[in-house]
GROMACS .gro file of C-alpha atoms in nm:
model
  508
    1UNK     CA    1   5.692  -3.925  -3.139
    2UNK     CA    2   5.742  -3.561  -3.228
    3UNK     CA    3   6.017  -3.370  -3.048
    4UNK     CA    4   5.964  -3.057  -2.844
    5UNK     CA    5   6.115  -2.856  -3.125
    6UNK     CA    6   5.886  -3.013  -3.381
    7UNK     CA    7   5.560  -2.954  -3.200
    8UNK     CA    8   5.666  -2.612  -3.070
    9UNK     CA    9   5.576  -2.694  -2.712
   10UNK     CA   10   5.905  -2.580  -2.552
   11UNK     CA   11   6.021  -2.229  -2.463
   12UNK     CA   12   6.110  -2.159  -2.826
   13UNK     CA   13   5.767  -2.276  -2.937
   14UNK     CA   14   5.595  -2.056  -2.681
   15UNK     CA   15   5.803  -1.760  -2.790
   16UNK     CA   16   5.708  -1.818  -3.154
   17UNK     CA   17   5.341  -1.851  -3.065
   18UNK     CA   18   5.359  -1.515  -2.885
   19UNK     CA   19   5.476  -1.349  -3.205
   20UNK     CA   20   5.242  -1.286  -3.493
   21UNK     CA   21   5.341  -1.077  -3.794
   22UNK     CA   22   5.630  -0.941  -3.593
   23UNK     CA   23   5.405  -0.818  -3.306
   24UNK     CA   24   5.383  -0.948  -2.952
   25UNK     CA   25   5.047  -1.109  -2.878
   26UNK     CA   26   4.950  -1.158  -2.514
   27UNK     CA   27   4.774  -1.475  -2.419
   28UNK     CA   28   4.411  -1.403  -2.324
   29UNK     CA   29   4.395  -1.319  -1.951
   30UNK     CA   30   4.132  -1.459  -1.718
   31UNK     CA   31   3.945  -1.209  -1.499
   32UNK     CA   32   4.015  -1.247  -1.129
   33UNK     CA   33   3.678  -1.097  -1.032
   34UNK     CA   34   3.378  -1.249  -1.209
   35UNK     CA   35   3.016  -1.321  -1.123
   36UNK     CA   36   3.132  -1.664  -1.009
   37UNK     CA   37   3.410  -1.534  -0.781
   38UNK     CA   38   3.249  -1.214  -0.643
   39UNK     CA   39   3.068  -1.185  -0.310
   40UNK     CA   40   2.753  -1.393  -0.351
   41UNK     CA   41   2.561  -1.175  -0.102
   42UNK     CA   42   2.597  -0.871  -0.328
   43UNK     CA   43   2.437  -1.063  -0.614
   44UNK     CA   44   2.123  -1.141  -0.417
   45UNK     CA   45   2.072  -0.795  -0.262
   46UNK     CA   46   1.814  -0.570  -0.424
   47UNK     CA   47   1.715  -0.205  -0.379
   48UNK     CA   48   1.376  -0.147  -0.537
   49UNK     CA   49   1.376   0.231  -0.499
   50UNK     CA   50   1.652   0.248  -0.761
   51UNK     CA   51   1.560  -0.066  -0.953
   52UNK     CA   52   1.481  -0.140  -1.319
   53UNK     CA   53   1.182   0.095  -1.338
   54UNK     CA   54   1.401   0.387  -1.236
   55UNK     CA   55   1.659   0.288  -1.497
   56UNK     CA   56   1.384   0.277  -1.759
   57UNK     CA   57   1.259   0.619  -1.644
   58UNK     CA   58   1.604   0.760  -1.714
   59UNK     CA   59   1.604   0.603  -2.059
   60UNK     CA   60   1.265   0.757  -2.135
   61UNK     CA   61   1.391   1.100  -2.029
   62UNK     CA   62   1.679   1.062  -2.275
   63UNK     CA   63   1.439   0.953  -2.548
   64UNK     CA   64   1.221   1.259  -2.488
   65UNK     CA   65   1.525   1.489  -2.506
   66UNK     CA   66   1.616   1.329  -2.838
   67UNK     CA   67   1.274   1.408  -2.984
   68UNK     CA   68   1.092   1.077  -2.929
   69UNK     CA   69   0.713   1.105  -2.946
   70UNK     CA   70   0.539   0.988  -2.629
   71UNK     CA   71   0.186   1.032  -2.495
   72UNK     CA   72   0.339   1.260  -2.230
   73UNK     CA   73   0.597   1.539  -2.226
   74UNK     CA   74   0.793   1.459  -1.911
   75UNK     CA   75   0.875   1.191  -1.656
   76UNK     CA   76   0.738   1.241  -1.305
   77UNK     CA   77   0.975   1.071  -1.060
   78UNK     CA   78   0.747   0.975  -0.773
   79UNK     CA   79   0.968   0.683  -0.681
   80UNK     CA   80   1.203   0.840  -0.427
   81UNK     CA   81   1.190   1.088  -0.139
   82UNK     CA   82   1.429   1.336  -0.300
   83UNK     CA   83   1.273   1.664  -0.191
   84UNK     CA   84   1.491   1.918  -0.371
   85UNK     CA   85   1.483   1.719  -0.694
   86UNK     CA   86   1.105   1.769  -0.688
   87UNK     CA   87   1.138   2.145  -0.647
   88UNK     CA   88   1.149   2.200  -0.270
   89UNK     CA   89   1.343   2.518  -0.191
   90UNK     CA   90   1.631   2.489   0.059
   91UNK     CA   91   1.595   2.648   0.403
   92UNK     CA   92   1.785   2.979   0.386
   93UNK     CA   93   1.943   2.963   0.732
   94UNK     CA   94   2.091   2.618   0.669
   95UNK     CA   95   2.241   2.712   0.335
   96UNK     CA   96   2.373   3.046   0.462
   97UNK     CA   97   2.556   2.887   0.756
   98UNK     CA   98   2.703   2.622   0.529
   99UNK     CA   99   2.803   2.890   0.278
  100UNK     CA  100   3.006   3.073   0.543
  101UNK     CA  101   3.160   2.749   0.668
  102UNK     CA  102   3.289   2.675   0.320
  103UNK     CA  103   3.364   3.037   0.222
  104UNK     CA  104   3.497   3.212   0.536
  105UNK     CA  105   3.590   3.522   0.336
  106UNK     CA  106   3.216   3.600   0.324
  107UNK     CA  107   3.212   3.676   0.697
  108UNK     CA  108   3.286   4.033   0.596
  109UNK     CA  109   2.974   4.053   0.381
  110UNK     CA  110   2.675   4.250   0.513
  111UNK     CA  111   2.444   4.005   0.333
  112UNK     CA  112   2.456   3.754   0.623
  113UNK     CA  113   2.272   3.806   0.953
  114UNK     CA  114   2.470   3.813   1.275
  115UNK     CA  115   2.325   3.486   1.406
  116UNK     CA  116   2.421   3.312   1.080
  117UNK     CA  117   2.779   3.432   1.126
  118UNK     CA  118   2.786   3.331   1.493
  119UNK     CA  119   2.659   2.983   1.409
  120UNK     CA  120   2.912   2.932   1.130
  121UNK     CA  121   3.199   3.070   1.343
  122UNK     CA  122   3.111   2.830   1.624
  123UNK     CA  123   3.133   2.535   1.387
  124UNK     CA  124   3.459   2.654   1.230
  125UNK     CA  125   3.616   2.716   1.571
  126UNK     CA  126   3.555   2.350   1.656
  127UNK     CA  127   3.730   2.231   1.336
  128UNK     CA  128   4.103   2.169   1.331
  129UNK     CA  129   4.268   2.462   1.160
  130UNK     CA  130   3.927   2.637   1.163
  131UNK     CA  131   3.853   2.464   0.832
  132UNK     CA  132   3.580   2.223   0.725
  133UNK     CA  133   3.845   2.073   0.499
  134UNK     CA  134   4.008   1.905   0.800
  135UNK     CA  135   3.922   1.566   0.944
  136UNK     CA  136   3.697   1.558   1.249
  137UNK     CA  137   3.678   1.289   1.516
  138UNK     CA  138   3.526   0.970   1.377
  139UNK     CA  139   3.211   1.029   1.585
  140UNK     CA  140   3.182   1.388   1.463
  141UNK     CA  141   3.252   1.736   1.594
  142UNK     CA  142   3.215   1.763   1.970
  143UNK     CA  143   3.016   2.087   1.951
  144UNK     CA  144   2.764   1.932   1.711
  145UNK     CA  145   2.720   1.622   1.926
  146UNK     CA  146   2.648   1.844   2.228
  147UNK     CA  147   2.391   2.036   2.022
  148UNK     CA  148   2.228   1.707   1.918
  149UNK     CA  149   2.209   1.595   2.282
  150UNK     CA  150   2.043   1.922   2.380
  151UNK     CA  151   1.797   1.890   2.088
  152UNK     CA  152   1.698   1.542   2.208
  153UNK     CA  153   1.661   1.664   2.568
  154UNK     CA  154   1.423   1.941   2.455
  155UNK     CA  155   1.230   1.707   2.227
  156UNK     CA  156   1.180   1.449   2.500
  157UNK     CA  157   1.062   1.684   2.773
  158UNK     CA  158   1.385   1.709   2.968
  159UNK     CA  159   1.501   1.346   2.962
  160UNK     CA  160   1.881   1.382   2.949
  161UNK     CA  161   2.094   1.281   2.652
  162UNK     CA  162   2.467   1.212   2.677
  163UNK     CA  163   2.680   1.355   2.393
  164UNK     CA  164   2.907   1.050   2.431
  165UNK     CA  165   2.614   0.838   2.309
  166UNK     CA  166   2.571   1.051   1.996
  167UNK     CA  167   2.745   0.952   1.674
  168UNK     CA  168   2.723   1.169   1.362
  169UNK     CA  169   2.700   0.978   1.035
  170UNK     CA  170   2.697   1.040   0.661
  171UNK     CA  171   2.322   0.990   0.630
  172UNK     CA  172   2.108   0.768   0.851
  173UNK     CA  173   2.183   0.475   0.620
  174UNK     CA  174   2.545   0.467   0.733
  175UNK     CA  175   2.442   0.451   1.098
  176UNK     CA  176   2.185   0.180   1.032
  177UNK     CA  177   2.437  -0.032   0.841
  178UNK     CA  178   2.699   0.008   1.113
  179UNK     CA  179   2.462  -0.120   1.383
  180UNK     CA  180   2.356  -0.417   1.170
  181UNK     CA  181   2.724  -0.494   1.107
  182UNK     CA  182   2.780  -0.507   1.484
  183UNK     CA  183   2.493  -0.755   1.517
  184UNK     CA  184   2.628  -0.980   1.241
  185UNK     CA  185   2.762  -1.274   1.442
  186UNK     CA  186   2.644  -1.634   1.433
  187UNK     CA  187   2.547  -1.789   1.765
  188UNK     CA  188   2.520  -2.162   1.823
  189UNK     CA  189   2.553  -2.217   1.450
  190UNK     CA  190   2.259  -1.990   1.367
  191UNK     CA  191   2.273  -1.668   1.167
  192UNK     CA  192   2.154  -1.345   1.335
  193UNK     CA  193   1.795  -1.256   1.253
  194UNK     CA  194   1.666  -0.904   1.192
  195UNK     CA  195   1.295  -0.836   1.238
  196UNK     CA  196   1.173  -0.585   0.981
  197UNK     CA  197   0.823  -0.454   0.910
  198UNK     CA  198   0.649  -0.572   0.595
  199UNK     CA  199   0.618  -0.348   0.399
  200UNK     CA  200   0.970  -0.221   0.474
  201UNK     CA  201   1.221   0.026   0.340
  202UNK     CA  202   1.453  -0.173   0.106
  203UNK     CA  203   1.768  -0.043   0.277
  204UNK     CA  204   1.703  -0.306   0.543
  205UNK     CA  205   1.642  -0.604   0.317
  206UNK     CA  206   1.938  -0.503   0.099
  207UNK     CA  207   2.175  -0.468   0.395
  208UNK     CA  208   2.055  -0.792   0.553
  209UNK     CA  209   2.124  -0.972   0.225
  210UNK     CA  210   2.461  -0.801   0.182
  211UNK     CA  211   2.572  -0.907   0.529
  212UNK     CA  212   2.437  -1.261   0.496
  213UNK     CA  213   2.194  -1.216   0.786
  214UNK     CA  214   1.841  -1.355   0.813
  215UNK     CA  215   1.539  -1.134   0.745
  216UNK     CA  216   1.240  -1.192   0.972
  217UNK     CA  217   0.935  -1.018   0.833
  218UNK     CA  218   0.645  -0.911   1.052
  219UNK     CA  219   0.332  -0.779   0.883
  220UNK     CA  220   0.190  -0.435   0.954
  221UNK     CA  221  -0.190  -0.428   0.984
  222UNK     CA  222  -0.323  -0.242   0.679
  223UNK     CA  223  -0.679  -0.249   0.816
  224UNK     CA  224  -0.558  -0.053   1.121
  225UNK     CA  225  -0.365   0.205   0.919
  226UNK     CA  226  -0.047  -0.003   0.918
  227UNK     CA  227  -0.021  -0.041   1.296
  228UNK     CA  228   0.217  -0.298   1.445
  229UNK     CA  229   0.039  -0.619   1.540
  230UNK     CA  230   0.198  -0.770   1.852
  231UNK     CA  231   0.044  -1.109   1.777
  232UNK     CA  232   0.221  -1.114   1.442
  233UNK     CA  233   0.548  -1.006   1.606
  234UNK     CA  234   0.523  -1.310   1.834
  235UNK     CA  235   0.439  -1.537   1.542
  236UNK     CA  236   0.736  -1.411   1.344
  237UNK     CA  237   0.992  -1.443   1.624
  238UNK     CA  238   0.869  -1.789   1.724
  239UNK     CA  239   0.892  -1.921   1.368
  240UNK     CA  240   1.232  -1.758   1.315
  241UNK     CA  241   1.395  -1.920   1.620
  242UNK     CA  242   1.377  -2.256   1.444
  243UNK     CA  243   1.642  -2.151   1.192
  244UNK     CA  244   1.811  -1.829   1.311
  245UNK     CA  245   1.885  -1.621   1.619
  246UNK     CA  246   1.653  -1.317   1.634
  247UNK     CA  247   1.866  -1.030   1.765
  248UNK     CA  248   1.711  -0.700   1.663
  249UNK     CA  249   1.377  -0.547   1.572
  250UNK     CA  250   1.353  -0.256   1.327
  251UNK     CA  251   1.068  -0.008   1.364
  252UNK     CA  252   1.016   0.275   1.113
  253UNK     CA  253   0.813   0.560   1.262
  254UNK     CA  254   0.668   0.753   1.085
  255UNK     CA  255   0.646   0.474   0.833
  256UNK     CA  256   0.821   0.425   0.502
  257UNK     CA  257   0.660   0.322   0.267
  258UNK     CA  258   0.331   0.319   0.456
  259UNK     CA  259   0.304   0.674   0.594
  260UNK     CA  260   0.160   0.576   0.933
  261UNK     CA  261   0.242   0.733   1.271
  262UNK     CA  262   0.255   0.490   1.561
  263UNK     CA  263   0.051   0.561   1.872
  264UNK     CA  264   0.221   0.574   2.211
  265UNK     CA  265   0.039   0.255   2.313
  266UNK     CA  266   0.173   0.078   2.005
  267UNK     CA  267   0.529   0.188   2.088
  268UNK     CA  268   0.491   0.070   2.449
  269UNK     CA  269   0.380  -0.270   2.324
  270UNK     CA  270   0.682  -0.297   2.095
  271UNK     CA  271   0.923  -0.206   2.376
  272UNK     CA  272   0.757  -0.460   2.605
  273UNK     CA  273   0.787  -0.725   2.332
  274UNK     CA  274   1.156  -0.643   2.275
  275UNK     CA  275   1.230  -0.670   2.647
  276UNK     CA  276   1.051  -1.003   2.679
  277UNK     CA  277   1.225  -1.149   2.373
  278UNK     CA  278   1.571  -1.003   2.441
  279UNK     CA  279   1.583  -0.791   2.125
  280UNK     CA  280   1.782  -0.478   2.040
  281UNK     CA  281   1.555  -0.200   1.905
  282UNK     CA  282   1.649   0.004   1.597
  283UNK     CA  283   1.413   0.302   1.580
  284UNK     CA  284   1.422   0.465   1.238
  285UNK     CA  285   1.279   0.807   1.324
  286UNK     CA  286   1.406   1.012   1.031
  287UNK     CA  287   1.054   1.140   0.949
  288UNK     CA  288   0.974   1.265   1.299
  289UNK     CA  289   0.909   1.620   1.172
  290UNK     CA  290   0.668   1.495   0.905
  291UNK     CA  291   0.337   1.459   1.092
  292UNK     CA  292   0.023   1.566   0.905
  293UNK     CA  293  -0.298   1.394   1.010
  294UNK     CA  294  -0.512   1.550   1.284
  295UNK     CA  295  -0.465   1.356   1.608
  296UNK     CA  296  -0.132   1.207   1.503
  297UNK     CA  297   0.177   1.284   1.710
  298UNK     CA  298   0.537   1.170   1.707
  299UNK     CA  299   0.652   0.982   2.018
  300UNK     CA  300   1.019   0.895   2.040
  301UNK     CA  301   1.110   0.543   2.145
  302UNK     CA  302   1.363   0.690   2.387
  303UNK     CA  303   1.107   0.899   2.576
  304UNK     CA  304   0.845   0.623   2.592
  305UNK     CA  305   1.106   0.371   2.706
  306UNK     CA  306   1.235   0.603   2.980
  307UNK     CA  307   0.884   0.673   3.108
  308UNK     CA  308   0.800   0.301   3.122
  309UNK     CA  309   1.067   0.249   3.387
  310UNK     CA  310   1.234  -0.078   3.480
  311UNK     CA  311   1.288  -0.328   3.330
  312UNK     CA  312   1.191  -0.170   2.997
  313UNK     CA  313   1.426   0.127   3.029
  314UNK     CA  314   1.722  -0.113   3.010
  315UNK     CA  315   1.644  -0.237   2.658
  316UNK     CA  316   1.920  -0.155   2.409
  317UNK     CA  317   1.808   0.108   2.160
  318UNK     CA  318   1.954   0.289   1.861
  319UNK     CA  319   1.755   0.579   1.715
  320UNK     CA  320   1.826   0.758   1.386
  321UNK     CA  321   1.757   1.107   1.250
  322UNK     CA  322   1.858   1.269   0.922
  323UNK     CA  323   1.874   1.600   0.736
  324UNK     CA  324   1.745   1.424   0.423
  325UNK     CA  325   1.380   1.430   0.532
  326UNK     CA  326   1.171   1.649   0.761
  327UNK     CA  327   1.138   2.008   0.639
  328UNK     CA  328   1.504   2.020   0.526
  329UNK     CA  329   1.515   1.765   0.245
  330UNK     CA  330   1.894   1.796   0.219
  331UNK     CA  331   1.938   1.443   0.080
  332UNK     CA  332   2.271   1.494  -0.094
  333UNK     CA  333   2.439   1.668   0.201
  334UNK     CA  334   2.440   1.338   0.397
  335UNK     CA  335   2.390   1.470   0.749
  336UNK     CA  336   2.255   1.251   1.029
  337UNK     CA  337   2.303   1.123   1.382
  338UNK     CA  338   2.230   0.813   1.583
  339UNK     CA  339   2.181   0.797   1.959
  340UNK     CA  340   2.273   0.475   2.137
  341UNK     CA  341   2.095   0.387   2.462
  342UNK     CA  342   2.205   0.112   2.706
  343UNK     CA  343   2.481  -0.007   2.474
  344UNK     CA  344   2.750  -0.215   2.644
  345UNK     CA  345   3.056   0.006   2.708
  346UNK     CA  346   3.293  -0.241   2.545
  347UNK     CA  347   3.066  -0.270   2.241
  348UNK     CA  348   3.055   0.109   2.215
  349UNK     CA  349   3.435   0.111   2.209
  350UNK     CA  350   3.433  -0.150   1.931
  351UNK     CA  351   3.178   0.054   1.733
  352UNK     CA  352   3.393   0.366   1.757
  353UNK     CA  353   3.697   0.164   1.651
  354UNK     CA  354   3.506   0.036   1.347
  355UNK     CA  355   3.393   0.387   1.255
  356UNK     CA  356   3.745   0.523   1.287
  357UNK     CA  357   3.841   0.320   0.978
  358UNK     CA  358   3.607   0.550   0.782
  359UNK     CA  359   3.792   0.852   0.925
  360UNK     CA  360   3.492   1.084   0.973
  361UNK     CA  361   3.146   1.180   0.849
  362UNK     CA  362   3.131   1.467   0.601
  363UNK     CA  363   3.179   1.812   0.751
  364UNK     CA  364   2.904   1.943   0.524
  365UNK     CA  365   2.663   1.694   0.678
  366UNK     CA  366   2.777   1.784   1.028
  367UNK     CA  367   2.725   2.155   0.966
  368UNK     CA  368   2.382   2.083   0.820
  369UNK     CA  369   2.259   1.867   1.109
  370UNK     CA  370   2.382   2.130   1.354
  371UNK     CA  371   2.162   2.393   1.187
  372UNK     CA  372   1.864   2.160   1.227
  373UNK     CA  373   1.915   2.069   1.593
  374UNK     CA  374   2.033   2.418   1.692
  375UNK     CA  375   1.812   2.652   1.485
  376UNK     CA  376   1.769   3.027   1.532
  377UNK     CA  377   1.616   3.118   1.869
  378UNK     CA  378   1.330   3.359   1.921
  379UNK     CA  379   1.460   3.714   1.909
  380UNK     CA  380   1.751   3.632   1.677
  381UNK     CA  381   1.758   3.792   1.329
  382UNK     CA  382   1.693   3.469   1.136
  383UNK     CA  383   1.422   3.328   1.363
  384UNK     CA  384   1.111   3.454   1.187
  385UNK     CA  385   1.226   3.365   0.834
  386UNK     CA  386   1.342   3.021   0.951
  387UNK     CA  387   1.009   2.944   1.115
  388UNK     CA  388   0.813   3.076   0.817
  389UNK     CA  389   1.010   2.859   0.572
  390UNK     CA  390   0.992   2.551   0.797
  391UNK     CA  391   0.618   2.577   0.859
  392UNK     CA  392   0.557   2.658   0.494
  393UNK     CA  393   0.722   2.334   0.383
  394UNK     CA  394   0.539   2.122   0.641
  395UNK     CA  395   0.202   2.286   0.568
  396UNK     CA  396   0.246   2.223   0.196
  397UNK     CA  397   0.340   1.859   0.257
  398UNK     CA  398   0.032   1.813   0.476
  399UNK     CA  399  -0.189   1.953   0.199
  400UNK     CA  400  -0.030   1.725  -0.058
  401UNK     CA  401  -0.069   1.423   0.171
  402UNK     CA  402  -0.445   1.485   0.179
  403UNK     CA  403  -0.461   1.546  -0.197
  404UNK     CA  404  -0.286   1.216  -0.266
  405UNK     CA  405  -0.504   1.021  -0.022
  406UNK     CA  406  -0.831   1.169  -0.150
  407UNK     CA  407  -0.742   1.132  -0.518
  408UNK     CA  408  -0.635   0.769  -0.496
  409UNK     CA  409  -0.945   0.679  -0.298
  410UNK     CA  410  -1.157   0.836  -0.572
  411UNK     CA  411  -1.022   0.588  -0.829
  412UNK     CA  412  -1.213   0.258  -0.851
  413UNK     CA  413  -0.995  -0.035  -0.748
  414UNK     CA  414  -0.742   0.169  -0.550
  415UNK     CA  415  -0.750   0.187  -0.169
  416UNK     CA  416  -0.525   0.430   0.017
  417UNK     CA  417  -0.490   0.465   0.393
  418UNK     CA  418  -0.457   0.817   0.533
  419UNK     CA  419  -0.103   0.949   0.492
  420UNK     CA  420  -0.047   1.042   0.856
  421UNK     CA  421   0.322   1.124   0.817
  422UNK     CA  422   0.651   1.072   0.629
  423UNK     CA  423   0.650   1.142   0.253
  424UNK     CA  424   0.472   0.848   0.092
  425UNK     CA  425   0.145   0.675   0.020
  426UNK     CA  426   0.121   0.297  -0.020
  427UNK     CA  427  -0.211   0.229  -0.194
  428UNK     CA  428  -0.350  -0.120  -0.252
  429UNK     CA  429  -0.449  -0.225  -0.604
  430UNK     CA  430  -0.740  -0.451  -0.697
  431UNK     CA  431  -0.597  -0.624  -1.005
  432UNK     CA  432  -0.811  -0.841  -1.234
  433UNK     CA  433  -0.709  -1.204  -1.270
  434UNK     CA  434  -0.633  -1.156  -1.638
  435UNK     CA  435  -0.369  -0.897  -1.556
  436UNK     CA  436  -0.220  -1.117  -1.284
  437UNK     CA  437  -0.202  -1.414  -1.522
  438UNK     CA  438  -0.044  -1.202  -1.796
  439UNK     CA  439   0.223  -1.069  -1.561
  440UNK     CA  440   0.310  -1.413  -1.429
  441UNK     CA  441   0.334  -1.552  -1.782
  442UNK     CA  442   0.609  -1.294  -1.839
  443UNK     CA  443   0.784  -1.384  -1.516
  444UNK     CA  444   0.692  -1.050  -1.358
  445UNK     CA  445   0.521  -0.954  -1.034
  446UNK     CA  446   0.172  -0.818  -1.115
  447UNK     CA  447   0.239  -0.484  -0.944
  448UNK     CA  448   0.568  -0.451  -1.135
  449UNK     CA  449   0.383  -0.521  -1.460
  450UNK     CA  450   0.128  -0.252  -1.366
  451UNK     CA  451   0.398   0.001  -1.272
  452UNK     CA  452   0.594  -0.062  -1.592
  453UNK     CA  453   0.289   0.003  -1.810
  454UNK     CA  454   0.207   0.311  -1.602
  455UNK     CA  455   0.557   0.445  -1.671
  456UNK     CA  456   0.546   0.370  -2.045
  457UNK     CA  457   0.197   0.518  -2.083
  458UNK     CA  458   0.212   0.823  -1.856
  459UNK     CA  459   0.576   0.889  -1.760
  460UNK     CA  460   0.493   0.839  -1.391
  461UNK     CA  461   0.762   0.642  -1.207
  462UNK     CA  462   0.646   0.463  -0.891
  463UNK     CA  463   0.784   0.164  -0.699
  464UNK     CA  464   0.584  -0.162  -0.699
  465UNK     CA  465   0.485  -0.296  -0.359
  466UNK     CA  466   0.669  -0.620  -0.421
  467UNK     CA  467   0.992  -0.421  -0.378
  468UNK     CA  468   0.894  -0.349  -0.016
  469UNK     CA  469   0.721  -0.674   0.071
  470UNK     CA  470   0.348  -0.724   0.116
  471UNK     CA  471   0.102  -0.988   0.229
  472UNK     CA  472   0.069  -1.268  -0.027
  473UNK     CA  473  -0.216  -1.209  -0.268
  474UNK     CA  474  -0.211  -0.829  -0.225
  475UNK     CA  475  -0.065  -0.572  -0.460
  476UNK     CA  476   0.051  -0.220  -0.379
  477UNK     CA  477   0.275   0.060  -0.497
  478UNK     CA  478   0.463   0.341  -0.326
  479UNK     CA  479   0.448   0.699  -0.444
  480UNK     CA  480   0.589   1.012  -0.287
  481UNK     CA  481   0.376   1.313  -0.201
  482UNK     CA  482   0.661   1.545  -0.304
  483UNK     CA  483   0.561   1.678  -0.648
  484UNK     CA  484   0.453   2.046  -0.630
  485UNK     CA  485   0.078   2.104  -0.628
  486UNK     CA  486   0.046   2.178  -1.001
  487UNK     CA  487   0.259   1.876  -1.097
  488UNK     CA  488   0.074   1.661  -0.844
  489UNK     CA  489  -0.255   1.747  -1.012
  490UNK     CA  490  -0.108   1.653  -1.351
  491UNK     CA  491   0.021   1.328  -1.203
  492UNK     CA  492  -0.313   1.231  -1.050
  493UNK     CA  493  -0.502   1.312  -1.373
  494UNK     CA  494  -0.263   1.094  -1.575
  495UNK     CA  495  -0.279   0.820  -1.313
  496UNK     CA  496  -0.658   0.801  -1.303
  497UNK     CA  497  -0.696   0.796  -1.681
  498UNK     CA  498  -0.436   0.521  -1.713
  499UNK     CA  499  -0.573   0.306  -1.433
  500UNK     CA  500  -0.932   0.304  -1.552
  501UNK     CA  501  -0.830   0.225  -1.912
  502UNK     CA  502  -0.566  -0.034  -1.824
  503UNK     CA  503  -0.785  -0.227  -1.583
  504UNK     CA  504  -1.078  -0.226  -1.826
  505UNK     CA  505  -0.856  -0.377  -2.096
  506UNK     CA  506  -0.833  -0.695  -1.885
  507UNK     CA  507  -1.202  -0.710  -1.806
  508UNK     CA  508  -1.335  -0.745  -2.161
   0.00000   0.00000   0.00000
């Protein structure tokens, strides 16, 4: 038998093996965090709006910059509701107030109206040290929360709003995720279930997957312009109770990706359903300013619930609003609020404790949301320009909503419901069986296969309907209505030419 010295397996042997040509060589280290050891929920979550097609769109843009020859000169990013990226001009009053908040020395400049200065001074006076560089309370600046409460009271015809129930957040997404986190508790060995509309905004499916919760899909009725079908809600909750504990229902109004605006009767039916089934309501109302179709009107869940009276006015409700959408489009500023109705006082205390670990929402976002909920009043210097800019944006969006609807419906094999609100259309595609078979042979969803070829052939980036969910056997895509009118015309011309040619290639 060989000795330790002979086979080099002792300390001396290990020392020699660590030296090579007079240099120290470290033994290969094993990664602590790998795909096998990381959070499994993160691996299964997906976010279609920024998925592989968007990555490919970025690659194509780089290729074009480097001189690559394509059948198009630019990429049209119709995949995401990023208003300013598509050329929307910021609202002057909002940017001027924020400018003064971040550059107080400009208060001496004659270039800013008196109401702009008063608004900015009011915000700064509520900040510690009169600086937006200081932390705020974890729920946000008190003066902004009072302004939000007053905004809600005016919106809802005088129904009171308590500033203590208002929480400012860094975008609506943060508020939505915080409420879902509160709901994330198994009961009787069953995971919490979250009812979401199908099609749905992928933030919800991604967060549900990340938290290890159970998604309960309920189908919107495409034949009724994406209305909620109470019969399908009952089907979904009944089936779900066999394997999870349904706790919350998410409603997106106006709809994303579907662009519908719910009627008051539809909202009443949802509230009645939630009360009967013991569900918490999450009302995603970030597009409440974006109403376009004649006869459509935004109705807040809070107002409808209050007017229904007992027992429906006791249902727990969280509603969300954001500076990213509406007429503002300030996506990167990350300003938003959520209002919590009928929340248990002890749960509210736990929520505020949880939020305190994040310190505070951004002061930029808080200043921005305050400009939206407390805009210039009639008679103030900035009133007329503010109203002109606001109405100009909304009028242009309404025109583009009609252009998109009419153009898609003029293309054979594409069916598009009226874009009543929000910033998107969700047309249905009639795909030939040959295309479907080809896509499946490649392991791809047919609408993804279609969208990928659209991108490669035209530079138009859309999101396939499979990323939002859809009824089996149907195929859709989401596109924004945000491109400026001239770019929108270019986009629709490219789209029509591609669609007709691509579909015909599978019908020979």
